[in-house]
């Protein structure tokens, strides 16, 4: 596959993260928290896949989350995710792979190069952020576990632990747990597809899907399944949580597409969180495949994207 | 009947109710300048104004049942509650038109005709217009208490529209909009039950 780099790539925006991390360490040092602070920092190499757009603030990225396992309000995850135990963490990898098993996350991370990938994130609700993720390509992990030749899809599953995830504990089930997601194998193997382990140079905050989450920047945010405990390779299209909940509204593909509206709201524009202009910031036009069309449109050649929404 | 009773009520000042009704709006104005409306301040304002509109509309609907079932008469304050509700409906609409859509009339019109929750919300707003426009004593005299009462029954479909508007815009079935809709259905159901 011919892979072109995004036209807006630049190293310009990448430097501030180092400054940011340094500043944080200095501040942490002042607070007598040098060890804790330093322990959180993830070394990451820069990536040509990063956008040069200004990243959304850490505060906004970590306080405005859809993670229904911790409640339906966007402030709930930041409030409730603190008690989630993310260490130790095991990921079951099964299905059509040569090396199935229950892998400890530490073992998965051994030998992986953690990259910084600054990606746009477009929520299906009509807002967007720019997030400096840390992580490694999903392809690196899949290659390691050796997909069998018949495998066509990858299915993902989030942790179910009502004792630590209050959104799963109520009588009123907002979604059918566990949260499940899926990708076609070629989407999963695409170099843009990331398994994130951190953001802003630090370990992933729990509310953002710690310790391991999927990031597929050309798809709506809900495809980016959080706190992953299981990855299965299969030859059948996996069921996905929002498609189960409302099939006429959320399809399997869920590629960002300004031309295909959500049945209840337009997808033509988006509000960029933290945009300059504050209350009076204008909505921005939403781009096909969230601006990653050059890299991924080829995956869908010949497909009617209105039908496969 | 409700109107005729008005002039026999003890002369209680209504301005404290108007003032109290303004407090949420003032608090949000303060938050705009000094506080924190969160990552998406436009949505925060839009939702807050809509929710306060629903709360005051529900309070207005509760006044008659409170009197009939519990002997608590707040009739004197019904106009203040109703106008306050209308203020929040207008603020909610203004946030949507000005801040959310940036007066992009093409997008707004597309929303109104294509999106049932916007259509229903807008219908609710239109239903409230004649009510707000006749919320002064001279209007009651002009059109007559009987007609005025009949006209103001439009508040029932308007509140229902507001609650349905909320339920239709959320993903999945979170509890809060359903609670509002439940309360509205109870208060409207009470009226049906009384007449039966």
Coordinates of N, CA and C in Angstrom, one line a residue, chain B:
Chain B
X1 N -61.5 30.4 35.8 CA -61.7 30.4 37.3 C -60.4 30.8 38.0
X2 N -59.3 30.3 37.5 CA -58.0 30.6 38.1 C -57.7 32.1 38.1
X3 N -58.1 32.7 37.0 CA -57.8 34.1 36.8 C -58.7 35.0 37.7
X4 N -60.0 34.6 37.8 CA -60.9 35.4 38.6 C -60.4 35.4 40.0
X5 N -59.8 34.3 40.4 CA -59.3 34.2 41.8 C -58.2 35.2 42.1
X6 N -57.5 35.6 41.1 CA -56.3 36.3 41.3 C -56.4 37.5 42.2
X7 N -57.5 38.3 41.9 CA -57.6 39.6 42.6 C -58.0 39.4 44.1
X8 N -58.4 38.2 44.4 CA -58.8 38.0 45.8 C -57.6 37.5 46.6
X9 N -56.5 37.2 46.0 CA -55.3 36.7 46.7 C -54.8 37.8 47.6
X10 N -54.1 37.4 48.7 CA -53.5 38.5 49.5 C -52.4 39.1 48.6
X11 N -52.1 40.4 48.9 CA -51.2 41.1 48.1 C -49.8 40.8 48.5
X12 N -49.3 39.7 47.8 CA -47.9 39.3 48.1 C -47.1 39.8 46.9
X13 N -45.9 40.3 47.2 CA -45.0 40.8 46.2 C -44.5 39.6 45.3
X14 N -44.4 39.8 44.0 CA -44.0 38.7 43.2 C -42.5 38.9 42.7
X15 N -42.0 40.1 43.0 CA -40.7 40.4 42.5 C -39.6 39.5 43.1
X16 N -39.7 39.0 44.3 CA -38.7 38.0 44.8 C -38.7 36.8 43.9
X17 N -39.8 36.4 43.4 CA -39.8 35.2 42.5 C -39.1 35.5 41.2
X18 N -39.4 36.6 40.6 CA -38.6 37.0 39.4 C -37.1 37.0 39.7
X19 N -36.8 37.6 40.8 CA -35.4 37.7 41.2 C -34.7 36.3 41.3
X20 N -35.4 35.5 42.1 CA -34.9 34.1 42.3 C -34.8 33.4 41.0
X21 N -35.7 33.7 40.1 CA -35.7 33.0 38.8 C -34.5 33.5 37.9
X22 N -34.0 34.7 38.2 CA -32.9 35.2 37.4 C -31.5 34.6 37.9
X23 N -31.6 34.1 39.2 CA -30.3 33.7 39.8 C -29.5 32.7 38.9
X24 N -30.1 31.6 38.4 CA -29.3 30.7 37.6 C -28.7 31.4 36.4
X25 N -29.4 32.3 35.7 CA -28.9 33.0 34.6 C -27.7 33.8 35.0
X26 N -27.9 34.5 36.1 CA -26.8 35.4 36.6 C -25.6 34.6 36.9
X27 N -25.8 33.4 37.5 CA -24.7 32.5 37.9 C -23.9 32.1 36.6
X28 N -24.6 31.8 35.6 CA -23.9 31.4 34.3 C -23.2 32.6 33.7
X29 N -23.8 33.8 33.8 CA -23.1 35.0 33.3 C -21.8 35.2 34.1
X30 N -21.9 35.0 35.4 CA -20.7 35.1 36.2 C -19.7 34.0 35.7
X31 N -20.1 32.8 35.5 CA -19.2 31.7 35.1 C -18.5 32.1 33.8
X32 N -19.3 32.7 32.9 CA -18.7 33.1 31.6 C -17.4 33.9 31.8
X33 N -17.5 34.9 32.7 CA -16.4 35.8 32.9 C -15.4 35.4 33.9
X34 N -15.8 34.7 34.9 CA -14.9 34.4 36.0 C -14.7 32.9 36.3
X35 N -15.5 32.1 35.7 CA -15.5 30.7 36.2 C -15.1 29.8 35.1
X36 N -15.6 28.6 35.2 CA -15.2 27.6 34.2 C -16.5 26.9 33.8
X37 N -16.8 27.0 32.5 CA -17.9 26.3 31.9 C -17.5 25.0 31.3
X38 N -16.3 24.6 31.6 CA -15.9 23.3 31.1 C -15.3 23.3 29.7
X39 N -15.0 22.1 29.1 CA -14.3 22.1 27.9 C -15.1 22.6 26.7
X40 N -16.4 22.5 26.8 CA -17.3 22.9 25.7 C -18.3 23.9 26.3
X41 N -17.9 25.2 26.5 CA -18.7 26.1 27.2 C -20.0 26.4 26.4
X42 N -20.0 26.3 25.1 CA -21.3 26.6 24.4 C -22.3 25.5 24.7
X43 N -21.9 24.3 24.7 CA -22.8 23.2 25.0 C -23.3 23.3 26.5
X44 N -22.3 23.7 27.4 CA -22.7 23.8 28.8 C -23.8 24.8 28.9
X45 N -23.6 26.0 28.3 CA -24.7 27.0 28.4 C -26.0 26.6 27.7
X46 N -25.8 26.0 26.6 CA -27.0 25.5 25.8 C -27.9 24.5 26.7
X47 N -27.1 23.5 27.2 CA -27.8 22.5 28.0 C -28.4 23.2 29.3
X48 N -27.6 24.0 29.9 CA -28.0 24.6 31.2 C -29.3 25.4 31.0
X49 N -29.3 26.3 30.0 CA -30.5 27.1 29.8 C -31.7 26.3 29.4
X50 N -31.5 25.2 28.6 CA -32.6 24.3 28.3 C -33.2 23.6 29.5
X51 N -32.2 23.2 30.4 CA -32.7 22.5 31.6 C -33.4 23.4 32.6
X52 N -32.9 24.6 32.7 CA -33.6 25.5 33.6 C -35.0 25.9 33.0
X53 N -35.1 26.0 31.7 CA -36.4 26.2 31.1 C -37.4 25.1 31.5
X54 N -36.9 23.9 31.3 CA -37.7 22.7 31.7 C -38.2 22.7 33.1
X55 N -37.2 23.1 34.0 CA -37.5 23.1 35.4 C -38.6 24.1 35.8
X56 N -38.5 25.3 35.2 CA -39.5 26.3 35.5 C -40.8 26.0 34.8
X57 N -40.8 25.4 33.6 CA -42.0 25.0 33.0 C -42.7 23.9 33.9
X58 N -41.9 23.0 34.4 CA -42.5 21.9 35.3 C -43.0 22.5 36.6
X59 N -42.3 23.5 37.1 CA -42.8 24.2 38.3 C -44.1 24.9 38.0
X60 N -44.3 25.5 36.9 CA -45.5 26.1 36.5 C -46.6 25.1 36.4
X61 N -46.3 23.9 35.8 CA -47.3 22.9 35.7 C -47.7 22.3 37.0
X62 N -46.8 22.4 38.0 CA -47.1 21.8 39.3 C -48.0 22.7 40.2
X63 N -48.2 23.9 39.8 CA -48.9 24.9 40.7 C -50.3 24.5 41.0
X64 N -51.1 24.1 39.9 CA -52.5 23.7 40.1 C -52.6 22.4 40.9
X65 N -51.8 21.3 40.5 CA -51.9 20.1 41.3 C -51.5 20.4 42.8
X66 N -50.5 21.2 43.0 CA -50.2 21.5 44.4 C -51.3 22.1 45.2
X67 N -52.1 22.9 44.5 CA -53.2 23.6 45.2 C -54.3 22.6 45.5
X68 N -54.6 21.9 44.4 CA -55.8 20.9 44.5 C -55.5 19.8 45.4
X69 N -54.3 19.2 45.4 CA -54.0 18.0 46.1 C -53.5 18.3 47.5
X70 N -52.7 19.4 47.6 CA -52.1 19.6 48.9 C -52.4 21.0 49.6
X71 N -53.3 21.7 48.9 CA -53.8 23.0 49.4 C -52.7 24.1 49.5
X72 N -51.6 23.9 48.7 CA -50.6 24.9 48.7 C -50.8 25.8 47.5
X73 N -51.2 27.1 47.8 CA -51.5 27.9 46.7 C -50.3 28.8 46.3
X74 N -49.8 28.6 45.1 CA -48.7 29.4 44.6 C -49.2 30.2 43.3
X75 N -50.6 30.2 43.2 CA -51.2 30.8 42.0 C -50.7 32.2 41.7
X76 N -50.5 32.9 42.8 CA -50.0 34.3 42.6 C -48.7 34.4 41.9
X77 N -47.9 33.3 41.9 CA -46.6 33.4 41.4 C -46.5 32.7 40.0
X78 N -47.6 32.2 39.5 CA -47.6 31.4 38.3 C -47.1 32.2 37.1
X79 N -47.5 33.4 37.0 CA -47.0 34.2 35.9 C -45.5 34.4 36.0
X80 N -45.0 34.7 37.2 CA -43.6 34.9 37.3 C -42.8 33.6 36.9
X81 N -43.3 32.5 37.4 CA -42.7 31.2 37.0 C -42.7 31.0 35.5
X82 N -43.9 31.3 34.9 CA -44.1 31.1 33.5 C -43.2 32.0 32.7
X83 N -43.1 33.2 33.0 CA -42.3 34.2 32.3 C -40.8 33.8 32.5
X84 N -40.4 33.4 33.7 CA -39.0 33.0 33.9 C -38.7 31.8 33.0
X85 N -39.6 30.8 32.9 CA -39.4 29.7 32.1 C -39.2 30.2 30.6
X86 N -40.0 31.1 30.2 CA -39.9 31.6 28.8 C -38.6 32.3 28.6
X87 N -38.1 33.0 29.6 CA -36.8 33.7 29.5 C -35.7 32.6 29.2
X88 N -35.8 31.5 30.0 CA -34.7 30.4 29.8 C -34.9 29.8 28.4
X89 N -36.1 29.6 27.9 CA -36.3 29.1 26.6 C -35.7 30.0 25.6
X90 N -35.9 31.3 25.7 CA -35.3 32.3 24.8 C -33.8 32.2 24.9
X91 N -33.2 32.2 26.1 CA -31.8 32.1 26.3 C -31.2 30.8 25.6
X92 N -31.9 29.7 25.8 CA -31.5 28.5 25.2 C -31.5 28.6 23.7
X93 N -32.5 29.2 23.2 CA -32.6 29.4 21.7 C -31.5 30.3 21.2
X94 N -31.3 31.4 22.0 CA -30.2 32.3 21.5 C -28.9 31.6 21.6
X95 N -28.6 30.9 22.6 CA -27.3 30.2 22.6 C -27.2 29.3 21.4
X96 N -28.2 28.5 21.1 CA -28.2 27.7 19.9 C -28.0 28.5 18.6
X97 N -28.7 29.6 18.4 CA -28.7 30.3 17.2 C -27.3 31.1 17.1
X98 N -26.9 31.8 18.1 CA -25.8 32.7 18.1 C -24.5 31.9 18.3
X99 N -24.4 31.1 19.4 CA -23.1 30.6 19.7 C -22.9 29.2 19.1
X100 N -23.9 28.3 19.2 CA -23.7 27.0 18.6 C -23.7 27.0 17.1
X101 N -24.7 27.7 16.5 CA -24.7 27.7 15.0 C -24.1 28.9 14.4
X102 N -23.7 29.9 15.2 CA -23.1 31.1 14.6 C -23.9 31.8 13.6
X103 N -25.2 31.7 13.8 CA -26.2 32.3 12.8 C -26.0 31.8 11.4
X104 N -25.6 30.6 11.3 CA -25.6 30.0 10.0 C -27.0 29.5 9.6
X105 N -27.7 30.4 8.9 CA -29.2 30.2 8.8 C -29.5 28.9 7.9
X106 N -28.6 28.6 7.0 CA -28.8 27.4 6.2 C -28.7 26.2 7.0
X107 N -27.7 26.2 7.9 CA -27.6 25.0 8.8 C -28.8 25.0 9.8
X108 N -29.2 26.1 10.3 CA -30.3 26.2 11.2 C -31.6 25.7 10.6
X109 N -31.8 26.2 9.4 CA -33.1 25.8 8.7 C -33.0 24.3 8.4
X110 N -31.8 23.8 8.0 CA -31.7 22.3 7.7 C -32.0 21.6 9.0
X111 N -31.5 22.1 10.1 CA -31.8 21.4 11.4 C -33.3 21.4 11.7
X112 N -33.9 22.5 11.5 CA -35.3 22.6 11.8 C -36.2 21.6 11.0
X113 N -35.9 21.5 9.7 CA -36.7 20.6 8.9 C -36.3 19.2 8.9
X114 N -35.0 18.9 9.2 CA -34.5 17.6 9.1 C -34.4 16.8 10.4
X115 N -34.3 17.6 11.5 CA -34.0 16.9 12.8 C -35.2 17.0 13.7
X116 N -35.9 15.9 13.9 CA -37.1 15.9 14.7 C -36.9 16.6 16.1
X117 N -35.8 16.4 16.7 CA -35.7 17.0 18.1 C -35.6 18.5 18.0
X118 N -35.0 19.1 16.9 CA -35.0 20.5 16.7 C -36.4 21.0 16.3
X119 N -37.0 20.2 15.4 CA -38.4 20.6 15.0 C -39.3 20.7 16.2
X120 N -39.2 19.7 17.0 CA -40.1 19.6 18.2 C -39.8 20.8 19.2
X121 N -38.5 21.0 19.4 CA -38.1 22.1 20.3 C -38.6 23.4 19.8
X122 N -38.4 23.6 18.5 CA -38.8 24.9 17.9 C -40.4 25.0 18.0
X123 N -41.1 23.9 17.7 CA -42.6 24.0 17.9 C -42.9 24.4 19.3
X124 N -42.2 23.8 20.3 CA -42.5 24.2 21.7 C -42.3 25.7 21.9
X125 N -41.2 26.2 21.3 CA -41.0 27.6 21.5 C -42.1 28.5 20.8
X126 N -42.5 28.1 19.6 CA -43.6 28.8 19.0 C -44.9 28.8 19.8
X127 N -45.2 27.6 20.4 CA -46.4 27.5 21.2 C -46.3 28.5 22.4
X128 N -45.1 28.7 22.9 CA -45.0 29.6 24.1 C -45.1 31.1 23.8
X129 N -44.9 31.4 22.5 CA -44.9 32.8 22.1 C -46.2 33.5 22.5
X130 N -47.4 33.0 22.0 CA -48.6 33.7 22.4 C -48.8 33.8 23.9
X131 N -48.3 32.8 24.6 CA -48.5 32.8 26.1 C -47.7 33.9 26.7
X132 N -46.4 34.0 26.3 CA -45.6 35.1 26.9 C -46.2 36.4 26.5
X133 N -46.7 36.5 25.2 CA -47.2 37.8 24.7 C -48.5 38.2 25.4
X134 N -49.2 37.3 26.1 CA -50.4 37.7 26.8 C -50.3 37.6 28.3
X135 N -49.1 37.7 28.8 CA -48.9 37.6 30.2 C -48.8 38.9 30.9
X136 N -49.9 39.7 30.7 CA -50.1 40.9 31.5 C -51.6 41.1 31.6
X137 N -52.0 41.9 32.7 CA -53.4 42.0 33.0 C -54.2 42.5 31.9
X138 N -53.8 43.5 31.2 CA -54.6 44.1 30.1 C -54.9 43.1 29.1
X139 N -54.0 42.1 28.8 CA -54.3 41.1 27.8 C -55.4 40.2 28.2
X140 N -55.4 39.9 29.5 CA -56.5 39.1 30.0 C -57.8 39.8 29.8
X141 N -57.9 41.1 30.1 CA -59.1 41.8 29.9 C -59.5 41.9 28.4
X142 N -58.5 42.1 27.6 CA -58.9 42.2 26.1 C -59.5 40.9 25.6
X143 N -58.8 39.8 25.9 CA -59.3 38.6 25.2 C -60.3 37.8 26.2
X144 N -60.5 38.3 27.4 CA -61.4 37.6 28.3 C -60.8 36.5 29.0
X145 N -61.1 36.3 30.3 CA -60.5 35.3 31.1 C -60.7 33.9 30.6
X146 N -61.8 33.7 30.0 CA -62.2 32.3 29.5 C -61.3 32.0 28.3
X147 N -61.2 32.9 27.4 CA -60.3 32.7 26.2 C -58.9 32.6 26.6
X148 N -58.5 33.5 27.6 CA -57.1 33.5 28.0 C -56.8 32.1 28.6
X149 N -57.7 31.6 29.4 CA -57.4 30.3 30.0 C -57.3 29.2 28.9
X150 N -58.1 29.3 27.9 CA -58.1 28.3 26.9 C -56.8 28.4 26.1
X151 N -56.4 29.7 25.8 CA -55.2 29.9 25.1 C -54.0 29.3 25.8
X152 N -54.0 29.6 27.1 CA -52.8 29.2 27.9 C -52.7 27.7 28.2
X153 N -53.7 26.9 27.7 CA -53.6 25.5 27.7 C -52.5 25.0 26.8
X154 N -52.1 25.9 25.9 CA -51.0 25.6 24.9 C -49.7 25.2 25.7
X155 N -49.7 25.6 27.0 CA -48.5 25.3 27.7 C -48.3 23.7 27.8
X156 N -49.4 23.0 27.8 CA -49.3 21.6 28.0 C -48.5 20.9 26.8
X157 N -48.9 21.2 25.5 CA -48.1 20.6 24.4 C -46.7 21.2 24.4
X158 N -46.6 22.5 24.8 CA -45.2 23.1 24.8 C -44.3 22.4 25.8
X159 N -44.7 22.1 27.0 CA -43.8 21.5 28.0 C -43.5 20.1 27.5
X160 N -44.5 19.4 27.0 CA -44.3 18.0 26.5 C -43.3 18.1 25.3
X161 N -43.4 19.1 24.5 CA -42.4 19.2 23.4 C -41.0 19.4 24.0
X162 N -40.9 20.2 25.0 CA -39.6 20.5 25.6 C -39.0 19.2 26.2
X163 N -39.8 18.4 26.9 CA -39.3 17.2 27.5 C -38.9 16.1 26.4
X164 N -39.7 16.0 25.4 CA -39.4 15.1 24.3 C -38.2 15.5 23.5
X165 N -38.0 16.8 23.3 CA -36.9 17.4 22.7 C -35.6 16.9 23.4
X166 N -35.6 16.9 24.7 CA -34.5 16.5 25.5 C -34.2 15.0 25.3
X167 N -35.2 14.2 25.4 CA -35.1 12.8 25.3 C -34.5 12.4 23.9
X168 N -34.9 13.1 22.9 CA -34.5 12.8 21.5 C -33.1 13.1 21.2
X169 N -32.5 14.0 22.0 CA -31.2 14.5 21.5 C -30.0 13.7 22.1
X170 N -30.3 12.9 23.1 CA -29.2 12.2 23.8 C -28.9 10.9 23.2
X171 N -27.7 10.4 23.4 CA -27.4 9.0 23.0 C -27.8 8.0 24.0
X172 N -28.2 6.9 23.5 CA -28.7 5.8 24.4 C -29.9 6.4 25.3
X173 N -30.0 5.9 26.5 CA -31.2 6.3 27.3 C -30.7 6.7 28.7
X174 N -29.9 7.8 28.8 CA -29.5 8.3 30.1 C -30.8 8.7 31.0
X175 N -30.6 8.6 32.3 CA -31.7 8.7 33.2 C -32.4 10.1 33.2
X176 N -31.6 11.2 33.2 CA -32.1 12.5 33.5 C -33.2 13.0 32.5
X177 N -33.0 12.9 31.2 CA -34.1 13.3 30.3 C -35.4 12.5 30.6
X178 N -35.2 11.2 30.9 CA -36.4 10.4 31.1 C -37.1 10.8 32.4
X179 N -36.3 11.2 33.4 CA -36.9 11.7 34.6 C -37.8 13.0 34.4
X180 N -37.2 13.9 33.6 CA -38.0 15.1 33.2 C -39.3 14.7 32.5
X181 N -39.1 13.8 31.5 CA -40.3 13.4 30.7 C -41.3 12.8 31.6
X182 N -40.8 11.9 32.6 CA -41.7 11.3 33.5 C -42.5 12.2 34.3
X183 N -41.8 13.3 34.8 CA -42.5 14.3 35.7 C -43.6 15.0 34.8
X184 N -43.2 15.4 33.6 CA -44.1 16.1 32.8 C -45.4 15.2 32.5
X185 N -45.1 14.0 32.2 CA -46.3 13.1 31.9 C -47.1 12.9 33.1
X186 N -46.5 12.9 34.3 CA -47.3 12.8 35.6 C -48.2 14.0 35.7
X187 N -47.6 15.2 35.5 CA -48.3 16.4 35.7 C -49.5 16.6 34.7
X188 N -49.2 16.1 33.5 CA -50.3 16.2 32.4 C -51.3 15.1 32.7
X189 N -50.8 13.9 33.1 CA -51.7 12.8 33.4 C -52.7 13.2 34.5
X190 N -52.2 13.9 35.5 CA -53.0 14.3 36.6 C -54.2 15.1 36.1
X191 N -53.9 16.0 35.1 CA -55.0 16.8 34.6 C -56.1 15.9 33.8
X192 N -55.6 15.0 33.1 CA -56.5 14.0 32.4 C -57.3 13.3 33.5
X193 N -56.6 12.8 34.5 CA -57.3 12.1 35.5 C -58.3 12.9 36.3
X194 N -58.0 14.2 36.5 CA -59.0 15.1 37.2 C -60.2 15.3 36.4
X195 N -60.1 15.3 35.1 CA -61.2 15.6 34.2 C -62.1 14.3 34.0
X196 N -61.4 13.2 34.1 CA -62.1 11.9 33.9 C -63.2 11.7 35.0

